[in-house]
CSV table of C-alpha atoms in Angstrom, one decimal:
chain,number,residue,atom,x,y,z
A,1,UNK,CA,-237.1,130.9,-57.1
A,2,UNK,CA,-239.8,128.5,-57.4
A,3,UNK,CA,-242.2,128.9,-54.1
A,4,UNK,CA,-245.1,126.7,-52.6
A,5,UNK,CA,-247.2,128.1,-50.0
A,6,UNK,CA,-249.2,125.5,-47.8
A,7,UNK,CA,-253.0,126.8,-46.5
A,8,UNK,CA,-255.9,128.0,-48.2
A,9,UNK,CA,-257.4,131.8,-46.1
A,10,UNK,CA,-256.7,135.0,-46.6
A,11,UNK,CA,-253.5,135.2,-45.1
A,12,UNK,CA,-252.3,132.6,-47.7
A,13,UNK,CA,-254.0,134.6,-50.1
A,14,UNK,CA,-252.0,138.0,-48.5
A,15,UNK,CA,-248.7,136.2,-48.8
A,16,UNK,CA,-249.2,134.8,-52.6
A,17,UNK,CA,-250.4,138.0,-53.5
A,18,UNK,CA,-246.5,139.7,-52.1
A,19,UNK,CA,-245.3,136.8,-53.8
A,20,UNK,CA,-246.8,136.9,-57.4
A,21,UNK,CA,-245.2,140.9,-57.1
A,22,UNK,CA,-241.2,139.8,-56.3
A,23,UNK,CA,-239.0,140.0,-59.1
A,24,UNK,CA,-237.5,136.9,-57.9
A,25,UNK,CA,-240.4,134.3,-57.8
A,26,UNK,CA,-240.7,132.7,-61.2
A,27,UNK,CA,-243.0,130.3,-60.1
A,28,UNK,CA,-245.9,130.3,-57.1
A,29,UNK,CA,-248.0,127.4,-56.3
A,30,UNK,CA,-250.4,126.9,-53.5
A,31,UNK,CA,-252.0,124.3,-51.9
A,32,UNK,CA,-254.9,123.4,-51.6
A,33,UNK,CA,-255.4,127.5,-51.6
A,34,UNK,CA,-258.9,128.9,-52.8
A,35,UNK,CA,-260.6,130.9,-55.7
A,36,UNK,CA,-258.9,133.9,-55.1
A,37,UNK,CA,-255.3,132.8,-54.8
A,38,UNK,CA,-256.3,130.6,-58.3
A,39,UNK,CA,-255.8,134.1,-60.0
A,40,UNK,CA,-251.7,134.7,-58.5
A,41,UNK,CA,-250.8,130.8,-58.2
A,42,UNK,CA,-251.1,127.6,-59.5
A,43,UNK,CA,-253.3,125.2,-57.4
A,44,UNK,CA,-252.2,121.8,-56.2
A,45,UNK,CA,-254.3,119.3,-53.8
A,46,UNK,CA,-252.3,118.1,-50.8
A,47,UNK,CA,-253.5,117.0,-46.9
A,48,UNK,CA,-252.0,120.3,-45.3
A,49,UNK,CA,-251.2,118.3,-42.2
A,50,UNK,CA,-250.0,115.6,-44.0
A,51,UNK,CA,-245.9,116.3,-43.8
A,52,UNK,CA,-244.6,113.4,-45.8
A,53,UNK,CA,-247.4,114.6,-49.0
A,54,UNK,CA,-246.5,117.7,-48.4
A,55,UNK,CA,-242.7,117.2,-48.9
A,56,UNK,CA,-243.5,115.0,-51.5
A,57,UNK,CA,-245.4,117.9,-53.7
A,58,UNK,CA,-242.8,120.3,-52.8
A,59,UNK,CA,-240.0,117.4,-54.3
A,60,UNK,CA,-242.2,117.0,-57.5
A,61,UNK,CA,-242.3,121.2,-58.0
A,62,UNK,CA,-238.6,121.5,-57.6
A,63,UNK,CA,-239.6,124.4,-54.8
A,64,UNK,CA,-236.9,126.4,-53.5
A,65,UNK,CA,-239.2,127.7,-50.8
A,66,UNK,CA,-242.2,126.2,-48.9
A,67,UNK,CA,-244.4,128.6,-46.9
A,68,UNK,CA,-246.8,126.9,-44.1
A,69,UNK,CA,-249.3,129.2,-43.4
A,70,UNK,CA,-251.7,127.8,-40.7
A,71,UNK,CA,-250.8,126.8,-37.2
A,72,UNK,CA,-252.5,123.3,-37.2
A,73,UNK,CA,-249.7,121.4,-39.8
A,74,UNK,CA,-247.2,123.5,-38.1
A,75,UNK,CA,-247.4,122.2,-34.7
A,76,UNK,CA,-248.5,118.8,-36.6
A,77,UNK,CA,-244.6,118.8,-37.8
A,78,UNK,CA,-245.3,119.6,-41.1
A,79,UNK,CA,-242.1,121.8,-41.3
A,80,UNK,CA,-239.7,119.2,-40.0
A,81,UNK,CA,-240.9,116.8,-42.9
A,82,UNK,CA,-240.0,119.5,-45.7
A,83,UNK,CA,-236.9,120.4,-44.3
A,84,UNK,CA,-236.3,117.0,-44.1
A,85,UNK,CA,-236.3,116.3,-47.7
A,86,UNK,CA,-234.1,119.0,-48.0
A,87,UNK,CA,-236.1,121.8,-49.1
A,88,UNK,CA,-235.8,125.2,-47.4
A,89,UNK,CA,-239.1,125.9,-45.3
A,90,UNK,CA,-240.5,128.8,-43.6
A,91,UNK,CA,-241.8,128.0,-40.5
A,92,UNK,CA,-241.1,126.7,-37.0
A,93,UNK,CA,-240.5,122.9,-36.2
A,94,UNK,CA,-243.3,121.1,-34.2
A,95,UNK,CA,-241.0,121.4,-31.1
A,96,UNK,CA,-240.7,125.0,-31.4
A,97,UNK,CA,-244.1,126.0,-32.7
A,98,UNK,CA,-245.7,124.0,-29.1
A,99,UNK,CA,-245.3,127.8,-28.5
A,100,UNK,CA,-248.5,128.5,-30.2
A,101,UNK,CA,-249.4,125.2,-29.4
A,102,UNK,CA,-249.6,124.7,-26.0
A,103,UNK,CA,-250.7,127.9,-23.5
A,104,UNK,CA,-249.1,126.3,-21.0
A,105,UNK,CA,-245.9,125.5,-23.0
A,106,UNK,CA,-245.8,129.3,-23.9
A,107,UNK,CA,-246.3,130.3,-20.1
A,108,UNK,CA,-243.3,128.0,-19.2
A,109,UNK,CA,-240.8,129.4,-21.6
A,110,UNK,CA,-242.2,133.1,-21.1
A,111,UNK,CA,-241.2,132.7,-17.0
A,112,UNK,CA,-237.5,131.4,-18.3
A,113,UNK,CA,-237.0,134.1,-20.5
A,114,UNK,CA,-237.9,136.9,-18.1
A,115,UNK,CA,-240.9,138.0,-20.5
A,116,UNK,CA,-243.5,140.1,-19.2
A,117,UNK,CA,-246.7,138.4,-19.6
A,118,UNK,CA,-250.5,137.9,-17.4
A,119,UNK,CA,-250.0,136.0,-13.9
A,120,UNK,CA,-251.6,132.5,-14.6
A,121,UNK,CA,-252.3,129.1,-13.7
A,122,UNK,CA,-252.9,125.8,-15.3
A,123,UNK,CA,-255.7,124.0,-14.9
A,124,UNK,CA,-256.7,120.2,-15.5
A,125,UNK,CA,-259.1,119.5,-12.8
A,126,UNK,CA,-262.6,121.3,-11.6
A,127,UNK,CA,-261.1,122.1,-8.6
A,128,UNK,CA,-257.8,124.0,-9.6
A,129,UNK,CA,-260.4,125.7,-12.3
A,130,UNK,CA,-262.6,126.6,-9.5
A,131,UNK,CA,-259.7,128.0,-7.3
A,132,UNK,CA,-258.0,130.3,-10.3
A,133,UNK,CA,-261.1,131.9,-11.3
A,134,UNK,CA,-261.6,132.3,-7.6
A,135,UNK,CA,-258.0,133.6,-7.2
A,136,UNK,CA,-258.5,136.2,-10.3
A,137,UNK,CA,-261.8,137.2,-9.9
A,138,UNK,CA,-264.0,138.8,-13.3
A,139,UNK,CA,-263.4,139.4,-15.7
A,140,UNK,CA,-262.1,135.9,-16.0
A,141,UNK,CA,-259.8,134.7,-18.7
A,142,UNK,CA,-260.3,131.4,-19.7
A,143,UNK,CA,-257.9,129.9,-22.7
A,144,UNK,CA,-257.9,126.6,-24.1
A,145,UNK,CA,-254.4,125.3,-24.1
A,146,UNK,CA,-254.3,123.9,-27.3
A,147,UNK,CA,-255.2,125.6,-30.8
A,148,UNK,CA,-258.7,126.6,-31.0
A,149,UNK,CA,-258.7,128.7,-34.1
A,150,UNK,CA,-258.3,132.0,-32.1
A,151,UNK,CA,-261.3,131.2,-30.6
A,152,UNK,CA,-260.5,129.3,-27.2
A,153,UNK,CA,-260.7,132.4,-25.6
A,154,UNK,CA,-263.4,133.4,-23.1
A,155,UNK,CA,-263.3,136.6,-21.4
A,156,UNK,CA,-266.1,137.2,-19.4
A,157,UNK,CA,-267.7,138.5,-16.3
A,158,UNK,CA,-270.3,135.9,-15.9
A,159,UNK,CA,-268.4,133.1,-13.5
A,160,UNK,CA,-270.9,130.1,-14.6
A,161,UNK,CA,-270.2,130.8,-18.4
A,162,UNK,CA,-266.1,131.0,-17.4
A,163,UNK,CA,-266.4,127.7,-15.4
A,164,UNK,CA,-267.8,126.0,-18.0
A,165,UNK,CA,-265.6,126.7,-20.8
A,166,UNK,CA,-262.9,126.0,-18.8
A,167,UNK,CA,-264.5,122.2,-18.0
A,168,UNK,CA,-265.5,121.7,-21.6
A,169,UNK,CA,-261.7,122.3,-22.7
A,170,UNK,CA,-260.0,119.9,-20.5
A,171,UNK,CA,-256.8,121.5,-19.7
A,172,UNK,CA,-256.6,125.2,-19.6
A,173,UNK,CA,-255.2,128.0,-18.7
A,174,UNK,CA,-256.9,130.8,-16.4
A,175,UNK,CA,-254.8,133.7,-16.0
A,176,UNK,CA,-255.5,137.8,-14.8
A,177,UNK,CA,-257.2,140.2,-17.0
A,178,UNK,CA,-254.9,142.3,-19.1
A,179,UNK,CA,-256.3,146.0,-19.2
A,180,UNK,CA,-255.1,148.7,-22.3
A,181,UNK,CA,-255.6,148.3,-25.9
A,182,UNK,CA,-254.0,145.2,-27.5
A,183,UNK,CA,-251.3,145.1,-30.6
A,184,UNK,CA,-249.8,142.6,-32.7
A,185,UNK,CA,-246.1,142.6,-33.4
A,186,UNK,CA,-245.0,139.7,-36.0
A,187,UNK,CA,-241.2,139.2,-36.0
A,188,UNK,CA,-239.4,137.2,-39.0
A,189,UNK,CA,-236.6,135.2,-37.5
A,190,UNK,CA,-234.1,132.3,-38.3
A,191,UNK,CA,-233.5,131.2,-34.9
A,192,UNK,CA,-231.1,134.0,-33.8
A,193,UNK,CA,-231.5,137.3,-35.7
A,194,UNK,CA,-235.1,138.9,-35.0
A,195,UNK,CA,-236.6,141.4,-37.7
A,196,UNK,CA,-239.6,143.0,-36.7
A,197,UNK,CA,-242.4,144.0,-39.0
A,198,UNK,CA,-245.1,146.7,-38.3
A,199,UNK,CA,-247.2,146.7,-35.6
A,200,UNK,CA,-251.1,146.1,-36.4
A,201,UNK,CA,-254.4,146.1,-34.4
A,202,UNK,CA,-256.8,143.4,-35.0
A,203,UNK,CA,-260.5,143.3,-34.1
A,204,UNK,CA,-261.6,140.2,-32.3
A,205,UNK,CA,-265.4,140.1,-31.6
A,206,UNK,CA,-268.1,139.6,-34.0
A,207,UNK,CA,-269.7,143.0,-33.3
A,208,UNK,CA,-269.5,146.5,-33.4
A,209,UNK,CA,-268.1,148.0,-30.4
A,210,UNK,CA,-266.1,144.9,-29.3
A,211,UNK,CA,-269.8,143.0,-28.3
A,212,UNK,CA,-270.5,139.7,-28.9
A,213,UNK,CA,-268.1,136.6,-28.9
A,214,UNK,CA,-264.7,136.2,-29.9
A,215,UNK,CA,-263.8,135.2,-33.4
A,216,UNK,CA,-260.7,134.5,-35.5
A,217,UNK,CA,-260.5,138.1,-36.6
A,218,UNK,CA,-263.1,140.8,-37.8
A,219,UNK,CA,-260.8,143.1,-39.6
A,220,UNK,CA,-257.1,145.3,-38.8
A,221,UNK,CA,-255.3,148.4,-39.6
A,222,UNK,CA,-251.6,149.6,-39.4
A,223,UNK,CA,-250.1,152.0,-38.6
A,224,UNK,CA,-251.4,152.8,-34.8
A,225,UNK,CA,-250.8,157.0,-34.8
A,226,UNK,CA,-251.4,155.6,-30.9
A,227,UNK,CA,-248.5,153.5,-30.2
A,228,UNK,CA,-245.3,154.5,-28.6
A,229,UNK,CA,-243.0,155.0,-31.4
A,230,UNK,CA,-240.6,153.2,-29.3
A,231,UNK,CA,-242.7,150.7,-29.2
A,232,UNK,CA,-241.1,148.1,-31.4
A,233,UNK,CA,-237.7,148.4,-30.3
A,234,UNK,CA,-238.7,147.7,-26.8
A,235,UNK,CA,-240.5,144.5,-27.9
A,236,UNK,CA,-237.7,143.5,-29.0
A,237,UNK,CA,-235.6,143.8,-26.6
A,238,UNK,CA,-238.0,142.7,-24.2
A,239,UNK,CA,-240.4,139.8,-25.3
A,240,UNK,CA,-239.2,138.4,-29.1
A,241,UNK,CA,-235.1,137.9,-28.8
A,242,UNK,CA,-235.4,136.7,-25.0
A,243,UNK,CA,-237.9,134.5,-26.6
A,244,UNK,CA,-235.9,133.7,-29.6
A,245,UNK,CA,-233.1,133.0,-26.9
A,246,UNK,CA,-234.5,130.7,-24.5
A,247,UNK,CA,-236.2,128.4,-27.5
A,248,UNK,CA,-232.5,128.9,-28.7
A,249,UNK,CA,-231.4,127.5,-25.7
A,250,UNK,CA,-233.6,125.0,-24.9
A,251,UNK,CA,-232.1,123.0,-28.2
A,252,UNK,CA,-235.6,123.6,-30.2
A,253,UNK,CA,-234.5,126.9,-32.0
A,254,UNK,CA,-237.6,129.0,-33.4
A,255,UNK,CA,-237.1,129.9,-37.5
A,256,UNK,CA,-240.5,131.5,-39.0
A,257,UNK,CA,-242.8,134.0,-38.0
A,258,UNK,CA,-243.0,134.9,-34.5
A,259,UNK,CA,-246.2,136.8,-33.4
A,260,UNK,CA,-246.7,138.3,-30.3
A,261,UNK,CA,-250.0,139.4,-28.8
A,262,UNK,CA,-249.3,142.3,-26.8
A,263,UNK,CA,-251.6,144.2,-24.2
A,264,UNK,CA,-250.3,147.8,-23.7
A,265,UNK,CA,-251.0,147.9,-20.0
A,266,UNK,CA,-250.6,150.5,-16.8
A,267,UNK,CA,-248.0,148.3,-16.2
A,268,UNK,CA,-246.2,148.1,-19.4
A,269,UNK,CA,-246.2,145.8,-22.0
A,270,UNK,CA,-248.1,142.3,-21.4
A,271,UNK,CA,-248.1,139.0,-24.0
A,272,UNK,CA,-251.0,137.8,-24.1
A,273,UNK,CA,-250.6,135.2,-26.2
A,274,UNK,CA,-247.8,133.8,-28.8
A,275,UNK,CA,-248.4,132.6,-32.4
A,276,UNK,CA,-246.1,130.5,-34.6
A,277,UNK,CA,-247.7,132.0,-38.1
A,278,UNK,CA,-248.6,134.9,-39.9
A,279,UNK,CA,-251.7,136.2,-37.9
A,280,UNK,CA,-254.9,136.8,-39.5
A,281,UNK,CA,-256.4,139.4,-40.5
A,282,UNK,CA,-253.1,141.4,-39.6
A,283,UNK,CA,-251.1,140.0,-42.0
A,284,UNK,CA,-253.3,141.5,-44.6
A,285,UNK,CA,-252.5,145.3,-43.7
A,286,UNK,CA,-248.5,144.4,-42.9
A,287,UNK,CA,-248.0,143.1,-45.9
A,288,UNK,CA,-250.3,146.0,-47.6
A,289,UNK,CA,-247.7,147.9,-46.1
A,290,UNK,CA,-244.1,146.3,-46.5
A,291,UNK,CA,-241.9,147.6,-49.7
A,292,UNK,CA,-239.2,144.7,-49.2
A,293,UNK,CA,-239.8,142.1,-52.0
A,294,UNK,CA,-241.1,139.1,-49.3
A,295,UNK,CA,-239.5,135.9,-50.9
A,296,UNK,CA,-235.7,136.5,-50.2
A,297,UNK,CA,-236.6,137.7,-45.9
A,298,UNK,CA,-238.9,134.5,-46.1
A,299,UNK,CA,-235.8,132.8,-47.4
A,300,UNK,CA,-232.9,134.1,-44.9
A,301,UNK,CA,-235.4,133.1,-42.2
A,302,UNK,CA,-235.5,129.9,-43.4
A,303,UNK,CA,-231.5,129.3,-44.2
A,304,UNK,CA,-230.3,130.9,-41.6
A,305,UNK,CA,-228.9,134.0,-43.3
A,306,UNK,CA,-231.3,136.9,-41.5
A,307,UNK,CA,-228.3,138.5,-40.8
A,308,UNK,CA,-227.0,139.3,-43.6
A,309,UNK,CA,-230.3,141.4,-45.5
A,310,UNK,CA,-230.7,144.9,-45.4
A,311,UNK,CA,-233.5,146.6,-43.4
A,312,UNK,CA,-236.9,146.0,-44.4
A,313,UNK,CA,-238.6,149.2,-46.1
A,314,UNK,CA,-242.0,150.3,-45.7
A,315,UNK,CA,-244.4,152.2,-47.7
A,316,UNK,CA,-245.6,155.3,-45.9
A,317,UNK,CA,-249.3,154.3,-46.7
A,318,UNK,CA,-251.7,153.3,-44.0
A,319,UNK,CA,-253.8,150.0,-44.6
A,320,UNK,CA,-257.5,148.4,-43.5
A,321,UNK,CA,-258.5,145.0,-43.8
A,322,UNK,CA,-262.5,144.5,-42.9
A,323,UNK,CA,-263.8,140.7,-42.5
A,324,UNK,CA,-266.8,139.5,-45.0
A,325,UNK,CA,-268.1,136.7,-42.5
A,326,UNK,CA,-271.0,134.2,-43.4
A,327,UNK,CA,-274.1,133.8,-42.1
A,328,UNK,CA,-273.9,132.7,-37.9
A,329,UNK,CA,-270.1,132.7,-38.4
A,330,UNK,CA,-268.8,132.4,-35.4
A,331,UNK,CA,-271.1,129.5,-35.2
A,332,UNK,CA,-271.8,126.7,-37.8
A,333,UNK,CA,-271.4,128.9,-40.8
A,334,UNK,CA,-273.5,128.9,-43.8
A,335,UNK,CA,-271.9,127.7,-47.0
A,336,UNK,CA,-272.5,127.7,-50.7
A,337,UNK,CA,-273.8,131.1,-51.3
A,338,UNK,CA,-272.9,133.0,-54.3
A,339,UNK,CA,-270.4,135.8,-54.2
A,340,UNK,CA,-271.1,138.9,-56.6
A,341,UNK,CA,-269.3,142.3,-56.4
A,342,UNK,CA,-265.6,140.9,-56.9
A,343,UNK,CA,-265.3,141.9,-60.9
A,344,UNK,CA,-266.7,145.1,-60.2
A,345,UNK,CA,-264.0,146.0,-57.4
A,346,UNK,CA,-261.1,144.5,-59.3
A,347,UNK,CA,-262.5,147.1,-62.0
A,348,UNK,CA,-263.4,149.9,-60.2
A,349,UNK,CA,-261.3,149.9,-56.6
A,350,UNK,CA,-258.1,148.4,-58.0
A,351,UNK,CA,-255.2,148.7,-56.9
A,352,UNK,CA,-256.0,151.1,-54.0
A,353,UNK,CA,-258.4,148.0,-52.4
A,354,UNK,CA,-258.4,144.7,-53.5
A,355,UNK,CA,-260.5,141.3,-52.3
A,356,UNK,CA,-258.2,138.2,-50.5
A,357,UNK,CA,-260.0,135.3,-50.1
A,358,UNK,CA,-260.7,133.3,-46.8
A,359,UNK,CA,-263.6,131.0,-47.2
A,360,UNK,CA,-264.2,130.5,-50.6
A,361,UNK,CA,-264.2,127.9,-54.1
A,362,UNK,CA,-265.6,128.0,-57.4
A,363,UNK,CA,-268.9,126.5,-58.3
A,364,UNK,CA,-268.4,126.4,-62.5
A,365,UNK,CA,-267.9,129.7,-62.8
A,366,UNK,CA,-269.4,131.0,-59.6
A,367,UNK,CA,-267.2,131.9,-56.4
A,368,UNK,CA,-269.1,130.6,-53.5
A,369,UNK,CA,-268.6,130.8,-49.6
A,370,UNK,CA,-267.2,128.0,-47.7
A,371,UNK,CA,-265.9,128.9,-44.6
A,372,UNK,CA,-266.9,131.2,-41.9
A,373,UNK,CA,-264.6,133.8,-42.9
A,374,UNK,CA,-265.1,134.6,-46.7
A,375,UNK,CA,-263.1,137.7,-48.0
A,376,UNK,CA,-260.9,140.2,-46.7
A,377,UNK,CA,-261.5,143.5,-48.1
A,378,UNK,CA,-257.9,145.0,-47.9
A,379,UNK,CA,-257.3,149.0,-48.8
A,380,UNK,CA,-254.3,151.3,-48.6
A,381,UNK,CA,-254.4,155.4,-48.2
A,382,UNK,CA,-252.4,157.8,-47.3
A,383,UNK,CA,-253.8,158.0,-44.4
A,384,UNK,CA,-256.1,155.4,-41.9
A,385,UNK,CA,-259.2,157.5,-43.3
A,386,UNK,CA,-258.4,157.1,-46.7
A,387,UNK,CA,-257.8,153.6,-46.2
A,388,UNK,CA,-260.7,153.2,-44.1
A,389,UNK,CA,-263.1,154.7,-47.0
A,390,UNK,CA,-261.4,152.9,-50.0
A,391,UNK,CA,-262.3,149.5,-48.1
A,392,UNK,CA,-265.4,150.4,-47.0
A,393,UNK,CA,-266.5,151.3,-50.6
A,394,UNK,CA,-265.0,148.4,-52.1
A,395,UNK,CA,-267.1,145.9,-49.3
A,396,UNK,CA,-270.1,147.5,-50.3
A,397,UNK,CA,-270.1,146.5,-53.8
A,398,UNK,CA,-269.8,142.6,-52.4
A,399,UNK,CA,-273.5,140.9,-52.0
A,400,UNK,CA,-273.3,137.7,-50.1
A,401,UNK,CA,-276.5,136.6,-48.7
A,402,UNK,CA,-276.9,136.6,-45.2
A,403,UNK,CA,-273.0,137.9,-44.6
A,404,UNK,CA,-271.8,140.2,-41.8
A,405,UNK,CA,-269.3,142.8,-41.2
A,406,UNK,CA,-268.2,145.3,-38.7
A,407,UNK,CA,-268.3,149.1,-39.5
A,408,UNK,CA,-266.0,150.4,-37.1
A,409,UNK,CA,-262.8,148.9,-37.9
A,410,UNK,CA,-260.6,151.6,-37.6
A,411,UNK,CA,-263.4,154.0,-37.0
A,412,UNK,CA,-261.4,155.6,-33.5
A,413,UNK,CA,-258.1,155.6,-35.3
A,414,UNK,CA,-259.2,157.1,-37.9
A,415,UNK,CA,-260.9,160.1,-36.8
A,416,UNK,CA,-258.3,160.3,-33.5
């Protein structure tokens, strides 16, 4: 099977990487991908959001597979356009991935579905903003409706800093503050069967001990020695096939990669929020983790046949992914600075902890940052403190000028 995945971060990079190792691919491009996924696939330039030049690269490759990795094409349609030239694609249509794309939209097909989720209201005028937060009370939870790059999010005590993200976003969504730790539970589905992968943590603000703002992702591990070991199956049953269902129903069936955000509350199980993609960093450690060769799942979710594959297997290993940010990331990053370190870990570190890239691309011969996000640094153990070390060791052997990490990914996990 010939295979094209569309993005260019580390979850693309996480994905090629499962790729390059199945038996079955014979071929793996990406496109427009980055320095790192250079070194497992061939590189193409294409308009990610662009559907028809998409389709049209996919067409001249003779793929058997297209993978769309980031959220914007995906609610942009860009699935609809390779599926209609005939080629099997994983990911949802722009109809059904308005679930990721639209706060509101999510909210609206969560209360059909019976899915237990934060009490909420949307928001398009000063007034309704000013009565929610009112309504909720601190900490407020202020989301931007649309995509933000998982950071839309404001969750704060400080009502003047709530109002005015909520102004500043136009239409939002305030809702009730969800209290218990948070998990992410992907889900592979083609519409009707759900498969659901293993549950990860992520780490969203910039700083240690959860300060500072919200970013796209600091790091992740999986396992959690924490979680209900009956945790997936009530998922499941609870949140992703009554999801599955009512999109089902609705007439805008959702194929691809489900994510669920998930608040483990005094309550029970919350959503927080829905995703139409792989999540990142999370998909890093799953994927660390999963023994099933990934092309033919990808590929039942995409025809239809789900069904019919055996159970996914998983390797008993934990797995740590810690974030190499640039310089005022979440801010305007700083770009262009050399990368050093990345021979030596592929040397030395290999294969118990390996680099993905985010935010990078080669200057000559010199990998440079270009994002806010630059590398992953991804490790698996036999245990969350193994893991945890083996990354941590690797990362240290990366100099990027002015870049920033957390050090306690993991950390209570680990030592719990």
């Amino acid at each position: 099977m010939k295979v094209l995945v569309i993005g260019g971060g580390a979850r693309e990079h996480a994905l090629c990487r499962s790729l390059s190792l199945d038996p079955d691919v014979s071929a793996l491009y990406c496109a427009p991908g980055n320095a790192g996924i250079a070194e497992v696939a061939e590189l193409h330039p294409v308009d990610a959001m662009d559907g028809a030049a998409v389709a049209r690269l996919a067409t001249e490759l003779e793929a058997g597979l297209v993978v769309v990795g980031p959220e914007a094409p995906l609610v942009a349609g860009v699935a609809d356009a390779v599926r209609g030239a005939g080629i099997p694609c994983f990911g949802p249509s722009r109809e059904a991935a308005e679930l990721e794309g639209s706060k509101a939209f999510a909210k609206d097909v969560m209360a059909a579905a019976n899915v237990p989720t934060a009490r909420s209201y949307v928001c398009t005028t000063p007034e309704q903003v000013d009565d929610a937060l009112d309504a909720f009370g601190p900490p407020y939870v202020v989301k931007d409706d649309g995509l933000a790059a998982g950071k839309g999010v404001v969750v704060t005590g400080d009502l003047a800093a709530a109002r005015a993200h909520a102004l500043a976003c136009g239409r939002v969504v305030i809702e009730e503050f969800l209290d218990g730790p948070e998990v992410s539970l992907f889900a592979i589905t083609d519409g009707e069967t759900v498969l659901p992968l293993q549950p990860a943590q992520d780490f969203k603000r910039a700083l240690d001990n959860d300060e500072g703002p919200n970013t796209g992702g600091m790091g992740a591990y999986s396992p959690l020695p924490w979680a209900d070991p009956k945790l997936v199956d009530e998922v499941l049953e609870t949140v992703l096939q009554p999801t599955v269902d009512e999109l089902r129903r609705r007439g805008t069936p959702f194929s691809g990669l489900l994510y669920a955000g998930l608040a483990i509350t005094r309550r029970g199980v919350r959503v927080i929020e829905f995703n139409a993609r792989f999540g990142d960093p999370e998909t890093q450690v799953v994927l660390a983790r999963l023994k099933t060769p990934l092309a033919g799942v990808l590929l039942g979710a995409a025809n239809g046949t789900l069904g019919d594959l055996p159970p996914l297997t998983w390797r008993a290993d934990a797995a740590v992914t810690v974030v190499v940010a640039s310089h005022n990331y979440p801010d305007t990053p700083r770009t262009g600075d050399p990368i050093e370190g990345l021979d030596e870990i592929a040397a030395q570190d290999a294969p118990d902890a390996y680099v993905l890239h985010a935010g990078t691309r080669l200057d000559g011969d010199t990998v440079v940052s270009a994002g806010g996000r630059v590398l992953s640094v991804t490790a698996a153990g036999k245990d969350l403190k193994q893991a945890r070390e083996r990354a941590y060791t690797a990362l240290n052997r990366i100099s990027l000028a002015g870049s920033q990490h957390r050090t306690d990914i993991a950390r209570e996990a680990a030592e719990a």
